[in-house]
XYZ file of C-alpha atoms in Angstrom:
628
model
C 25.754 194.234 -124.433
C 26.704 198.190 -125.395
C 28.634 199.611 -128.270
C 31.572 201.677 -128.781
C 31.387 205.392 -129.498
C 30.592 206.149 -132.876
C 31.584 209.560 -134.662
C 28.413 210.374 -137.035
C 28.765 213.084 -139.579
C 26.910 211.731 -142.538
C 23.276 212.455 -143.114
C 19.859 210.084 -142.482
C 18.218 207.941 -144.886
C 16.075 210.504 -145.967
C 18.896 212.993 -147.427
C 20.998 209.357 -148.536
C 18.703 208.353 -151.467
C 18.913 205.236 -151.143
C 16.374 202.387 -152.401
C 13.924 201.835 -149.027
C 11.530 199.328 -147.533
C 9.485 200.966 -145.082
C 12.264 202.278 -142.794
C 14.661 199.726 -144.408
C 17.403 200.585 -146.781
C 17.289 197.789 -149.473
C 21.017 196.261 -151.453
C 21.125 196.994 -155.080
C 22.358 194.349 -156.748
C 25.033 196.120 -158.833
C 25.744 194.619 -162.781
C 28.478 192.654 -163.718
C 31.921 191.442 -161.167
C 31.870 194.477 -159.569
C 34.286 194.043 -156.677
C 36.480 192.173 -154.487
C 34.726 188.517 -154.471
C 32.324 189.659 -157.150
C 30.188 192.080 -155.102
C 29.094 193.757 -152.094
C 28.037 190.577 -150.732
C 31.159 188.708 -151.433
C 29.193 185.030 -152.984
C 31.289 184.886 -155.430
C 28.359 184.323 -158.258
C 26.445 185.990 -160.843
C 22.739 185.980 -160.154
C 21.644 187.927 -163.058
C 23.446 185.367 -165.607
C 21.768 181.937 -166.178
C 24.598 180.261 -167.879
C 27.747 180.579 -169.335
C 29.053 179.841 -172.768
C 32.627 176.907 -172.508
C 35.311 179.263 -172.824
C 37.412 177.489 -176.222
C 39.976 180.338 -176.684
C 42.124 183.068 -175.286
C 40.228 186.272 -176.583
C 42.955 188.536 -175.633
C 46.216 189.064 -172.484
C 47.444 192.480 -171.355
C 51.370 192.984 -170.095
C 50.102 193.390 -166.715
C 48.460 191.345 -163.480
C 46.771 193.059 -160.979
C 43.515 192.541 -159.393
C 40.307 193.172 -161.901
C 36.643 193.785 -161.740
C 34.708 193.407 -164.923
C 31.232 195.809 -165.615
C 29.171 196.668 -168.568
C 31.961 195.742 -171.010
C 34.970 197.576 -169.364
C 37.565 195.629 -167.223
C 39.325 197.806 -164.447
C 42.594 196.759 -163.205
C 44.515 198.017 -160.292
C 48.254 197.000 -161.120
C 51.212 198.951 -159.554
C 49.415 201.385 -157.465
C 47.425 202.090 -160.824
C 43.826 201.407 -162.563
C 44.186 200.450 -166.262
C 40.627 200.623 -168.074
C 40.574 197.931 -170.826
C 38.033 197.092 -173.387
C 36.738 193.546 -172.680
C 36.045 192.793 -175.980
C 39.820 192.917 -177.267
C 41.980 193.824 -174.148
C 42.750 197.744 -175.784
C 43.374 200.299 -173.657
C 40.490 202.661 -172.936
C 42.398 204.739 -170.291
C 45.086 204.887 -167.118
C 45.493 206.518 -163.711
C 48.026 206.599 -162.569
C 49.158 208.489 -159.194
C 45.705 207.494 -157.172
C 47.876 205.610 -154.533
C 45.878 201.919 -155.189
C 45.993 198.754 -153.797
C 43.284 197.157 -153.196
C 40.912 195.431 -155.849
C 38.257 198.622 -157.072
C 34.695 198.164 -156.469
C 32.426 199.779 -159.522
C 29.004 201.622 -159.248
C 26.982 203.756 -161.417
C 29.645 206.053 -163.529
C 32.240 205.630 -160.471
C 35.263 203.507 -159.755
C 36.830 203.317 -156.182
C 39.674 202.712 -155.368
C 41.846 202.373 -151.882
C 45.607 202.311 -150.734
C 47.035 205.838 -149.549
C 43.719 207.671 -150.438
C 40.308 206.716 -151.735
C 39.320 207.865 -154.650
C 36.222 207.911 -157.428
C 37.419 207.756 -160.737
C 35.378 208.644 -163.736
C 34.070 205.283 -165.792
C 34.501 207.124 -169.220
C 37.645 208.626 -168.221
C 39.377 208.076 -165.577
C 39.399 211.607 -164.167
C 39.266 211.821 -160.588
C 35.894 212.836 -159.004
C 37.207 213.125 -155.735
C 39.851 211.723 -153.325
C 40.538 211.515 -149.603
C 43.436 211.231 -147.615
C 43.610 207.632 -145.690
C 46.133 207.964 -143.260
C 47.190 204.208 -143.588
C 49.732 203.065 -141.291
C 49.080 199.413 -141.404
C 46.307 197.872 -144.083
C 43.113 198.955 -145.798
C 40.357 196.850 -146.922
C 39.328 196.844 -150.503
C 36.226 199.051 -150.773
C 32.567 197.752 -150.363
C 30.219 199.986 -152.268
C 26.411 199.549 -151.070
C 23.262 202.171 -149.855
C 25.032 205.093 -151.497
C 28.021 204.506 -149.565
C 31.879 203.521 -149.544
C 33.210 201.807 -146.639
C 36.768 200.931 -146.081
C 38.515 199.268 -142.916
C 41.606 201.154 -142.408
C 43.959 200.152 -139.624
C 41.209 198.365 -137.522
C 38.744 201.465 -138.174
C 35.819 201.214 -140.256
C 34.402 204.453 -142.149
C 31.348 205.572 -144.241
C 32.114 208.022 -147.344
C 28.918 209.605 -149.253
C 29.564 207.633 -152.933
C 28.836 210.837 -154.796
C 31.265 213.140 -153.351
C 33.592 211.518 -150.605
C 31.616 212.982 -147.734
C 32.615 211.035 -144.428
C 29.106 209.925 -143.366
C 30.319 207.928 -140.227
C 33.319 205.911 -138.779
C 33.825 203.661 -135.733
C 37.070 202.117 -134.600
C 35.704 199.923 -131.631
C 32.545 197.930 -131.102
C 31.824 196.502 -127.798
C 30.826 192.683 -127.277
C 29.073 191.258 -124.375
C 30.693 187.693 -123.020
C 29.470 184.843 -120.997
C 32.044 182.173 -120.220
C 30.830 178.873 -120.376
C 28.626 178.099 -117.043
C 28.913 181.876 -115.535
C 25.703 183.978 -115.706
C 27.938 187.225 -115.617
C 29.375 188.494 -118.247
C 31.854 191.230 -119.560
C 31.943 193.252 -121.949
C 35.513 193.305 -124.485
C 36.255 196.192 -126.987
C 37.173 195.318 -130.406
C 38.425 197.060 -133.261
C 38.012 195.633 -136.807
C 39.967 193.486 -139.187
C 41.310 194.632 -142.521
C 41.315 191.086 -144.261
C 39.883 191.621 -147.542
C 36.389 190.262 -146.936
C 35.571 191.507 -143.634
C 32.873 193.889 -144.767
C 29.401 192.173 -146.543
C 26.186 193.860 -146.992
C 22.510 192.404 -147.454
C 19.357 194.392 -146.556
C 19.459 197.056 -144.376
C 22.682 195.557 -142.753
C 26.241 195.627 -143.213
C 28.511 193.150 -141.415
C 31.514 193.209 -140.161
C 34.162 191.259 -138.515
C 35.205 191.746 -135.458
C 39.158 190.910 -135.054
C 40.137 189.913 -131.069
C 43.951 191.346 -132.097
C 42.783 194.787 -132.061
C 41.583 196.372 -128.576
C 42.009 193.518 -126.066
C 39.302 190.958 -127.459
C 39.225 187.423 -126.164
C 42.313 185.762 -126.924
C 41.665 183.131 -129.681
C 37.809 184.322 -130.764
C 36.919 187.251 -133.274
C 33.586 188.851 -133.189
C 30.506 189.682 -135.739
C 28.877 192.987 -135.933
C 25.282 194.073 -137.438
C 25.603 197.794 -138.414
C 23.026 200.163 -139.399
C 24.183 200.867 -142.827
C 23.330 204.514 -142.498
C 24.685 205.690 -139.088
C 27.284 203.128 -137.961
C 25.181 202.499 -135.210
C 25.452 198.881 -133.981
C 22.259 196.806 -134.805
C 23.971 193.811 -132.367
C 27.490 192.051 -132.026
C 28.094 188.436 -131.321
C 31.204 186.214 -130.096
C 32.084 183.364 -132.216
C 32.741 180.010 -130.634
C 36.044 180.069 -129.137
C 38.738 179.523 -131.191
C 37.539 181.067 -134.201
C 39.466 183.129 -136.099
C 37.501 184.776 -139.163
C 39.111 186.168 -142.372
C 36.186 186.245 -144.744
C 32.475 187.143 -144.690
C 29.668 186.111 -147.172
C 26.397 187.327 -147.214
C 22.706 185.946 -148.314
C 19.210 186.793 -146.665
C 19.194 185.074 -143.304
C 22.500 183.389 -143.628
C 26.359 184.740 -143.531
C 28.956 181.976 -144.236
C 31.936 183.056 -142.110
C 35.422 181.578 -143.237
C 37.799 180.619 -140.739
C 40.991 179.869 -141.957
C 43.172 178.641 -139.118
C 40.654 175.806 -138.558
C 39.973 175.204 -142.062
C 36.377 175.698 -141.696
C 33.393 177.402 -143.069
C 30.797 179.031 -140.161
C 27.091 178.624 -141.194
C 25.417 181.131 -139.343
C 21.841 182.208 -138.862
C 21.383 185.580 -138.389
C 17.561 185.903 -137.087
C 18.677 183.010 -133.822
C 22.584 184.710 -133.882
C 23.558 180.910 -133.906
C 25.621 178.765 -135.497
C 23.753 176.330 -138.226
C 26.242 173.669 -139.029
C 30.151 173.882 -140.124
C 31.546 172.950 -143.155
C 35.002 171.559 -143.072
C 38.133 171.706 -145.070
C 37.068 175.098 -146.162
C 38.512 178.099 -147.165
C 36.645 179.885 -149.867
C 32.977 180.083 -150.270
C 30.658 180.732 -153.477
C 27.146 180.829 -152.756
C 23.415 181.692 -153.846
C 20.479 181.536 -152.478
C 20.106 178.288 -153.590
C 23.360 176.684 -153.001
C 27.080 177.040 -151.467
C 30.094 175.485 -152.658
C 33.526 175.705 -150.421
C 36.991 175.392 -151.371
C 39.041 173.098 -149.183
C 42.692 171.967 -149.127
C 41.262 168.439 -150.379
C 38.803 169.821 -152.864
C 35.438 171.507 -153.537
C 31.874 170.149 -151.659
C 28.772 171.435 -153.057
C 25.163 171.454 -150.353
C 22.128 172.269 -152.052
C 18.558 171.802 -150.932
C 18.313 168.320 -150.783
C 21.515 167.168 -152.134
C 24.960 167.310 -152.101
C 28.348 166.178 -153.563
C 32.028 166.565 -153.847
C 35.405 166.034 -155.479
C 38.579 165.557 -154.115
C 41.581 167.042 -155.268
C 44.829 167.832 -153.323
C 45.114 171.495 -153.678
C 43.681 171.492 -157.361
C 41.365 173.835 -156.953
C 40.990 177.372 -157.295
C 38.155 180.007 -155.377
C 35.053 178.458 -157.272
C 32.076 181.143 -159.172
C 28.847 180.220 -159.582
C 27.200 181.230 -162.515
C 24.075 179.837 -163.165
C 23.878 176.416 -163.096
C 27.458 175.926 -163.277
C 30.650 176.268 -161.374
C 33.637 178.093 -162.984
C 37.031 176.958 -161.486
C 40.863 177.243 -161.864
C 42.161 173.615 -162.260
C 45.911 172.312 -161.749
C 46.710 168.716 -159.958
C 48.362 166.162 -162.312
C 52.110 167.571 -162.780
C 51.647 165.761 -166.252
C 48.552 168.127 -167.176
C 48.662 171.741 -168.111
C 46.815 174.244 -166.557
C 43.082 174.238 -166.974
C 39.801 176.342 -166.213
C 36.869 173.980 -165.523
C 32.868 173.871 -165.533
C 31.208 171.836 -163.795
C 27.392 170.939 -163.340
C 26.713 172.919 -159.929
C 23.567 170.017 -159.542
C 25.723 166.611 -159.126
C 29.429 167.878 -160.265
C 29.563 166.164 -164.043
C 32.475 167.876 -165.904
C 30.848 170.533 -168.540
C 33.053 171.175 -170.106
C 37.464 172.482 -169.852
C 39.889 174.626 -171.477
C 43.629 173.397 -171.036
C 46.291 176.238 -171.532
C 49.408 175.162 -173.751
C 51.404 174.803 -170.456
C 51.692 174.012 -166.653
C 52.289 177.696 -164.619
C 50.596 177.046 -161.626
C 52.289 174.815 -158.605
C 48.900 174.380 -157.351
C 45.193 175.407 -157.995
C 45.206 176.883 -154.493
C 45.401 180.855 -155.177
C 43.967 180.538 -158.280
C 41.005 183.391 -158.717
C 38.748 183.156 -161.791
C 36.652 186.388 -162.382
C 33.633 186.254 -164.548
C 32.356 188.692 -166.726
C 29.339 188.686 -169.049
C 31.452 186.846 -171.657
C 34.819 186.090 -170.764
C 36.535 185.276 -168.124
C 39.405 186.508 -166.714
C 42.300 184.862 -165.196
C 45.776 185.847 -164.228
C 48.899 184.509 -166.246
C 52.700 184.537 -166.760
C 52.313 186.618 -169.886
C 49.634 189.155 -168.143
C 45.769 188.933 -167.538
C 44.224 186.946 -170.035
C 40.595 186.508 -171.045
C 39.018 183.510 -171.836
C 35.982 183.613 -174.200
C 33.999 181.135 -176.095
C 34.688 180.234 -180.152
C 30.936 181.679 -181.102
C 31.504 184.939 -179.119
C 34.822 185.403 -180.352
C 33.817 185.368 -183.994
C 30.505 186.902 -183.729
C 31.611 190.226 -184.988
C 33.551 188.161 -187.746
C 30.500 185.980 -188.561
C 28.126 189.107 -188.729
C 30.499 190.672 -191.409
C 30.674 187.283 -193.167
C 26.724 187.200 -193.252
C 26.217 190.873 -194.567
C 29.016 190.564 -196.836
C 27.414 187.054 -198.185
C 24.086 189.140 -198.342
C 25.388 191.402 -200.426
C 26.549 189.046 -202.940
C 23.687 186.765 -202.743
C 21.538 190.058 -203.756
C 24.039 190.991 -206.420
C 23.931 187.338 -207.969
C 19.908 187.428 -207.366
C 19.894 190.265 -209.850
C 21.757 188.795 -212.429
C 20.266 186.150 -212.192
C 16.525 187.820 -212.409
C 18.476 190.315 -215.422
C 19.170 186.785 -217.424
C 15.511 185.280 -216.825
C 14.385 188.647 -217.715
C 16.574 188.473 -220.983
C 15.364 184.820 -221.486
C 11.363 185.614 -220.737
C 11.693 188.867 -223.076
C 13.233 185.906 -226.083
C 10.579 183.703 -225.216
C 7.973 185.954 -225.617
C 9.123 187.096 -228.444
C 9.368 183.886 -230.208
C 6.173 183.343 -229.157
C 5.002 186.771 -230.613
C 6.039 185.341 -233.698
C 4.071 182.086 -233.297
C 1.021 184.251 -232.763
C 2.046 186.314 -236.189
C 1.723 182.624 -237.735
C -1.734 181.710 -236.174
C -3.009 184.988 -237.031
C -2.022 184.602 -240.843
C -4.805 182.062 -240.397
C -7.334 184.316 -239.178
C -5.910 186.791 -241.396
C -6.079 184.478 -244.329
C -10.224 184.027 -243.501
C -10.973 187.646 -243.179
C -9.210 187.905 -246.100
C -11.689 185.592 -248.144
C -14.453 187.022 -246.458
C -13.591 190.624 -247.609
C -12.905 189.424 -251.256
C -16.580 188.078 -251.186
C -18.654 190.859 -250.055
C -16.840 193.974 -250.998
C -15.320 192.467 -254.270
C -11.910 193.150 -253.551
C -11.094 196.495 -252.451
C -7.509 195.967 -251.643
C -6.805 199.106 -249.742
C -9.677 198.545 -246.726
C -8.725 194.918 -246.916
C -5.219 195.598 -246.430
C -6.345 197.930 -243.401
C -8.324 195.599 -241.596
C -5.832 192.481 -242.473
C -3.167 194.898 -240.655
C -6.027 195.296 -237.429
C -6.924 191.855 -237.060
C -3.026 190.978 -237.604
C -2.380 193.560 -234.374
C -5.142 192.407 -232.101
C -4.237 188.709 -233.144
C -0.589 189.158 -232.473
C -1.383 191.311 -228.366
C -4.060 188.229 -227.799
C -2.114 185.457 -228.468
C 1.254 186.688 -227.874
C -0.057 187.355 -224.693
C -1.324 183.836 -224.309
C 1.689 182.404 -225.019
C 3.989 184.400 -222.520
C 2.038 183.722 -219.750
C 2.824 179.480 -220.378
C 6.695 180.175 -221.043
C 6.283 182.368 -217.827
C 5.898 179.392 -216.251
C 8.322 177.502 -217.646
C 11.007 179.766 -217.798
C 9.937 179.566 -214.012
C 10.843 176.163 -213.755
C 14.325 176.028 -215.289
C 15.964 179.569 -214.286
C 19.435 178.299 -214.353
C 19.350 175.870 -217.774
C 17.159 179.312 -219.411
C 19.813 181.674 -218.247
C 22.881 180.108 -219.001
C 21.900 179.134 -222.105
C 21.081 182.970 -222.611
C 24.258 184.217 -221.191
C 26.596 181.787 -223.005
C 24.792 181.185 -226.924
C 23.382 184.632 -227.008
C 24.666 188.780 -227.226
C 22.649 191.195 -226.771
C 19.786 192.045 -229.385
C 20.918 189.787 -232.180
C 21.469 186.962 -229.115
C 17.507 187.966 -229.225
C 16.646 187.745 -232.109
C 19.027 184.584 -233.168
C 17.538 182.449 -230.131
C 13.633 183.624 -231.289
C 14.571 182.139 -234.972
C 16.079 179.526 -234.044
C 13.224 178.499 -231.403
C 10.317 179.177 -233.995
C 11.571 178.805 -237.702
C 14.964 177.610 -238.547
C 14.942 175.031 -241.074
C 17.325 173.128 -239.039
C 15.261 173.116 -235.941
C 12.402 170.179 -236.287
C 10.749 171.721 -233.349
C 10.007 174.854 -235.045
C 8.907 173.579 -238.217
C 6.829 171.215 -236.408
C 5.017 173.964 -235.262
C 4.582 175.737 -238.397
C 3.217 173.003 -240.117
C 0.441 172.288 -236.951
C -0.438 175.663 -236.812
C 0.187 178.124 -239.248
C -1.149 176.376 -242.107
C 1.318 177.703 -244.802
C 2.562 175.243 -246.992
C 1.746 172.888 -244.572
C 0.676 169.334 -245.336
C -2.584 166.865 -243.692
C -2.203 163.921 -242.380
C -2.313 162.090 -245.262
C 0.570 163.930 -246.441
C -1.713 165.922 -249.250
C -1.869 170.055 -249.205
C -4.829 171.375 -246.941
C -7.185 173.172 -249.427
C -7.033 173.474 -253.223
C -3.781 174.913 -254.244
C -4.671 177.078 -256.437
C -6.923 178.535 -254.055
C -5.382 178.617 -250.454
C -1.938 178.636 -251.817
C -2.401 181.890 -253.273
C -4.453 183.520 -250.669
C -1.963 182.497 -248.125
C 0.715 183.899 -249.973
C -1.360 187.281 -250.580
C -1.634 187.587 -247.061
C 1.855 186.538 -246.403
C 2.594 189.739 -248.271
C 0.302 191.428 -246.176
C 1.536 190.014 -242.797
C 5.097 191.246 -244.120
C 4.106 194.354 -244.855
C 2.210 194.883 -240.830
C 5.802 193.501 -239.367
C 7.938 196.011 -241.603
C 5.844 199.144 -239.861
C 5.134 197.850 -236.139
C 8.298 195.268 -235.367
C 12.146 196.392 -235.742
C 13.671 194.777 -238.866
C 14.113 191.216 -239.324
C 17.362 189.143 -239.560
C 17.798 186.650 -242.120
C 17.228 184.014 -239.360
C 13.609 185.310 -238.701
C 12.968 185.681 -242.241
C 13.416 182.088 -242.925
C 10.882 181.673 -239.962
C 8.137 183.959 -241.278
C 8.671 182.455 -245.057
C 8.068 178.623 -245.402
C 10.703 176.603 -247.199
C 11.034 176.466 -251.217
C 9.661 172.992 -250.925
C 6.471 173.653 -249.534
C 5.396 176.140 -251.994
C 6.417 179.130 -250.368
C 8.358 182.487 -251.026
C 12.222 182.166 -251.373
C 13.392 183.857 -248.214
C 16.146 185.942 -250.100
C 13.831 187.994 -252.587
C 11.436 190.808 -251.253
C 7.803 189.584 -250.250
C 5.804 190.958 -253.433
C 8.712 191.255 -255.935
C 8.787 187.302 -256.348
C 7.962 184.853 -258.990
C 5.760 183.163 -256.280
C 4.107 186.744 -256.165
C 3.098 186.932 -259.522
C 2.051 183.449 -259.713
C -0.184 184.623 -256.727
C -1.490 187.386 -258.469
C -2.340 185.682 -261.676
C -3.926 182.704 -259.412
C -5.851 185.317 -257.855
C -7.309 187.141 -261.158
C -8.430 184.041 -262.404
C -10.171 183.189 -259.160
C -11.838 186.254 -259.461
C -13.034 186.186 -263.129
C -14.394 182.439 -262.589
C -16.248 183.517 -259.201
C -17.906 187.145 -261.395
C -18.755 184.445 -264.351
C -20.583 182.231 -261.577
C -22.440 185.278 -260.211
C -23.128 186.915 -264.014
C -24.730 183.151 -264.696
């Protein structure tokens, strides 16, 4: 077995960069669908996504087919000998270049997009600019590129060649590789130069290897049997060649740690092949496409798709309904077309036993058959070629998600603005409910009021002025005490019915006389029973026993309670803001009950002077008791 000649003029793995094990350079595993069959392996899957969300709608189509690749958001298109750079999200235009010769899908890593046809060429991801570009020389057919260790390598007329990633250095290049044959029961054998093919496909890379098939066309191979070569990513230097079984023609390469799944498509047939033994595993028939992990393969057949996993395996048949399958998680993404009744449809299925995930049909039938159909999968559409242009497929929840997060801030904001109205008009209510209950203390304190009162008249034989000054004390520590007290409990119950509280504020009520209206009417209108209920339990004031008799003696505790009325009236005129006539029929007790008319001036009434007479005589009959 011996190899070719091989032209190196790139540098070693030292000077390369690239990611290392021990001597061995290691794949990265680039993000996204990041060329020709997905990536530098060519499975055909996404092994960084675990799922995929059903695609329900068509997010977006461009005016143009082509052949995409879809990475960190940005979909590149070669179409026309051009790359288009559109924003995945809504299909805009980021940018075009045009003049870059292309034909071939691009292959995308780090801030670079490649391209081949006429020249190869890195393009700027932000721009499109070119970074650099080399002259091909194509006479025939180029391969699209395969980025992987740093490098670009492109088949171009039967030769392959190396290119440093970063600035289109040619690192190596080698248009023959020599292969070592036996014929069947002959211990000689021969050695046959072969050049490579330029089916898209023909170059895969894993660890430390890139393969590459060997076409029997080019360089006087064995008629009727192509080749496989292990390359030293690095210096082109063969690692070992192989013969395929006679008769096999390969057109497609896929790559996975141990194992390369080599697609021959004049025998309808998928190679298994072990590369540690250089032997053939098994073959898979009716087989043209292959998507695989390390888990599982699925193949695309003229009769449908068969799925082998690690202890099971299924299939469906379908004359020519199927497309190239992805797998993407636990789930197979495929193009769908068989009933000429039935529109065109993109289909997931359960990669495990096959169960139908879930579809999308388009409004019509474009497809004659699901045969060339190519889905390409991106991190949240999925793209698919059309009559009307590329089109992108993406589910109902990611579609609206920019939609649904303006709907939530925007519902937010108008939750937070009806929040504080709605805490402004409890506010409003609390504020009239403790101020009706303010005045409910001012009652209970005429009480305490009315006792101090008697107290002072007794031992300081009624000095009206320091009376009248501590009346007005005990009157302000009465009314912060129990005003207080009585907050706190319509705190809580104002707590309890916000809405019935508030509207009732906002619709019966305006402002400070909707105040001071809904205190009067709450505490002391005549027409409210609750109100005088109270007054008659707790103020005292012309109130009546049980047995439906006055309290005290009248002439005694009717007049002090009016005297301190007066007093009360007088404490209320310097500390509170003025009353309305609603509050002053709350503070006075009806004419019935023995009280002060409402409409004359507290000490300027005939219930006044009644008072004050009552109160003279009181005082002579108490100074005749003590003179006795």
């Amino acid at each position: 077995m011996t190899t070719g000649a091989t032209l190196a003029t790139g540098s070693l793995l030292a000077s390369i960069g690239a990611a290392t094990e021990g001597d061995r350079p290691l794949l990265e595993e680039p993000a996204g669908w990041s060329s020709y069959d997905g990536n530098a392996r060519n499975t055909r899957s996404r092994p960084s996504m675990s799922s995929i969300e059903a695609p329900e709608t068509i997010a977006w189509q461009y005016d143009e087919n082509g052949s995409p690749v879809i990475v960190d958001g940005t979909v590149y298109l070669q179409t026309n000998g051009e790359v288009h750079a559109l924003d995945a999200d809504d299909g805009s235009q980021l940018w075009t270049s045009s003049d870059v010769g292309a034909s071939e899908t691009p292959a995308v890593a780090k801030d670079a997009v490649y391209t081949a046809g006429s020249k190869l060429t890195a393009l700027s991801t932000e721009t499109g600019g070119v970074q650099w570009s080399v002259e091909l020389d194509v006479e025939e057919s180029v391969t699209s590129p395969t980025v992987a260790f740093e490098t670009v390598y492109v088949i171009v007329d039967g030769t392959l060649r190396a290119f440093d990633a970063a600035d289109g250095t040619p690192r190596w290049e080698r248009d023959t590789m020599d292969v070592a044959y036996s014929p069947p029961g002959d211990d000689s054998s021969s050695d046959y130069s072969y050049g490579f093919s330029t089916d898209d496909g023909a170059i895969a890379a894993s660890n430390a290897t890139v393969w590459a098939l060997l076409d029997e066309r080019r360089n006087g191979g064995i008629p009727g049997t192509d080749a496989l070569a292990a390359i030293d990513p690095l210096t082109g230097e063969a690692q070992w060649t192989e013969h395929l079984e006679l008769g096999t023609v390969a057109d497609g390469l896929t790559a996975i740690e141990g194992t390369l799944f080599i697609e021959n498509g004049v025998g309808e047939e998928v190679v298994v092949f072990d590369t540690e033994s250089r032997e053939r595993k098994r073959t898979i028939s009716d087989a043209f496409v292959t998507a695989a992990t390390e888990d599982a393969v699925v193949t695309r057949g003229r009769n449908g798709l068969e799925v082998t996993m690690s202890g099971s395996s299924w299939s469906e048949e379908t004359v020519d309904g199927f497309g190239a399958p992805v797998i993407v998680g636990d789930t197979i993404v495929v193009g769908y077309t068989a009933d000429t009744q039935k529109p065109d449809m993109i289909r997931g299925l359960d990669l495990e036993d096959g169960t139908e995930r879930w579809r999308l049909e388009f409004d019509e039938r474009q497809w004659m058959s699901g045969f060339g159909v190519e889905v390409i999968v991106g991190d949240d559409i999925i793209c698919i070629d059309r009559a009307e242009g590329l089109t992108a497929l993406r589910s109902a929840d990611e579609g609206d998600a920019n939609d649904e997060e303006e709907a939530e801030e925007d519902e937010d904001e108008a939750d937070d603005n009806e929040t504080g109205d709605e805490d402004g008009d409890e506010t409003e209510n609390d504020g009239d409910e403790t101020e009706n209950d303010g005045e409910e203390g001012d009652d209970e304190t005429g009480e305490e009021e009315t006792d101090d009162g008697d107290e002072t008249e007794n031992d300081d034989g009624g000095e009206s002025e320091n009376d009248n000054e501590e009346s007005e004390n005990d009157g302000d520590e009465s009314e912060t005490d129990d005003g207080a007290g009585e907050t706190d409990d319509t705190a809580e119950e104002t707590s309890d019915e916000p809405d019935d509280e508030s509207y009732e504020s906002g619709e019966e009520t305006d402002g400070d006389e909707a105040d001071e209206g809904e205190a009067a009417d709450e505490d002391g209108d005549s027409g409210s029973s609750g109100g005088d209920e109270h007054q008659d339990d707790e103020s005292g004031n012309g109130g009546t026993d049980d047995d439906g008799t006055s309290g005290e003696d009248d002439s005694e505790t009717g007049g002090e309670d009016d005297s301190e009325i007066q007093d009360d009236d007088e404490i209320e005129e310097d500390d509170e803001e003025p009353e309305t006539a609603d509050e002053a029929d709350n503070d006075g007790a009806a004419a019935d009950d023995g009280t002060d008319d409402p409409d004359e001036m507290p000490g300027f009434t005939t219930g006044a002077g009644i008072a004050g007479g009552a109160i003279g005589l009181e005082w002579l009959r108490r100074r005749a008791q003590d003179i006795g």
